[in-house]
Amino acid sequence: MNVVPDVSSQRQTDEPVNSLAAYTTLRLGGRPGRLTVTAETDEAVATVRNAAAEGRPVLILAGGSNVVIGDAGFPGEVLLLRTRGIEVVRAHGESVVVRVAAGEVWDDFVAYAVANGWSGIEFLSGIPGSAGATPIQNVGAYGSEVAHTIVAVHAYDRQSDTVRAMSPAECAFAYRSSVFKHSDRYLVLHVDFQLTVSAESAPIRYAELARSLGTEAGDRVPLSLARDTVGKLRAGKGMVLDAEDPDTWSVGSFFTNPVVPAAVRESLGLDHAPYWPGEGGTVKIPAAWLIENAGFPKGYAGAGVSISTKHTLALTNRGSGTTSALLDLARTIRDGVRDRFGIELHPEPVLINCAL
Ligand SMILES: Cc1cc2nc3c(=O)[nH]c(=O)nc-3n(C[C@H](O)[C@H](O)[C@H](O)COP(=O)(O)OP(=O)(O)OC[C@H]3O[C@@H](n4cnc5c(N)ncnc54)[C@H](O)[C@@H]3O)c2cc1C
């Protein structure tokens, strides 16, 4: 199950919360200065606005599945976003525009879209976290990314103190990146997705998925088959949250896949490395391949932390880890890959009050 821990009613508390570990999928992170939980969009805006006016830092946290929070925690206010709601705002012919509240559980929305016969996000099944966080790093998997379907992001802009609808161009979506990532300017409130009314998936773009389905790239399959197959592939790699399985106590991929000019790949003696062709003469090299071939196999361990036994790209807390141990492991891997291949790996999650 992919769960954004449920908070059924709005709660604002000055009660001390000892640790943010309960709110992150890594189960790591120290104490917050203060924790505010809200299920109300207006209250979320007011919290951020007041903090901005008073010069207090705010950390927006939803599913906690893409953050590494330092052992010392976060000294400011942590806003735990639990707003809910899915609403069709436009339906025209074969297209629907669906507005989703930021705190809605992403995978619940994907399941809802599939059940309604709306195609476009089925390959993004099983990704933990909230709908509102998907634009932050342009969430993607299996040849699909949310930039393919997002038509507007409704956000509170701290700079202008207004709520506005941002176009995809303003969002500046790129590979695991957008204008929102590493910025505290915006609080995403709702996201509009344009989906296609169809019982069939979008065309398959990912070879591994096509192989599992016994089809060719470019083919379409029934929506529920696409969702189930992606779910199984992800579960086999520990990429679906499972409370019983420490291989899933991660942030998913810890490093992004490096994008380098094709000539660099050859000059570094990486001719035998797998790659995906990119734009403008670049290639994307799988970070997992680099890590394994630099001498870090699945299960490679640090103090209470390790590379997942199911996926080389996931760094996991085995239950007794700390953020500091996790970052030590990440540094060892990053430096090992740099020494072996001359390529610098960069972290995919957002690092809060800690550094690599
Ligand atoms: C097992 C596992 C598998 C994963 N697989 C994938 C995958 O296949 N593809 C992929 O792209 N990612 C994947 N991830 C990463 C993660 O699930 C996504 O990035 C997800 O979108 C994060 O959502 P969240 O609600 O947990 O965000 P959080 O971790 O709570 O926040 C992440 C960042 O976004 C900011 N943020 C969150 N919500 C808002 C908001 N409403 N407004 C402004 N800022 C906000 C936070 O401040 C923080 O900087 C995986 C993670 C895990 C644990």
PDB file of C-alpha atoms in Angstrom, residues 1 3 5 18 42 149 159 178 190 231 260 311 328:
ATOM      1  CA  MET A   1       0.000   0.000   0.000  1.00  0.00           C
ATOM      2  CA  VAL A   3      -0.039   5.554   2.118  1.00  0.00           C
ATOM      3  CA  PRO A   5      -0.420   8.724   6.679  1.00  0.00           C
ATOM      4  CA  ASN A  18       9.865  14.236  18.802  1.00  0.00           C
ATOM      5  CA  ASP A  42      -7.201  27.965   2.972  1.00  0.00           C
ATOM      6  CA  THR A 149      -0.845  15.192 -18.654  1.00  0.00           C
ATOM      7  CA  GLN A 159       6.619  36.225  -3.647  1.00  0.00           C
ATOM      8  CA  SER A 178      10.674  21.722 -12.409  1.00  0.00           C
ATOM      9  CA  HIS A 190      -4.361  21.690  -6.804  1.00  0.00           C
ATOM     10  CA  GLY A 231       2.409  -2.704 -10.000  1.00  0.00           C
ATOM     11  CA  VAL A 260      25.942  13.316 -20.614  1.00  0.00           C
ATOM     12  CA  HIS A 311      17.145  -2.457  -6.564  1.00  0.00           C
ATOM     13  CA  ASP A 328      27.663   8.386   4.452  1.00  0.00           C
TER      14      ASP A 328
END
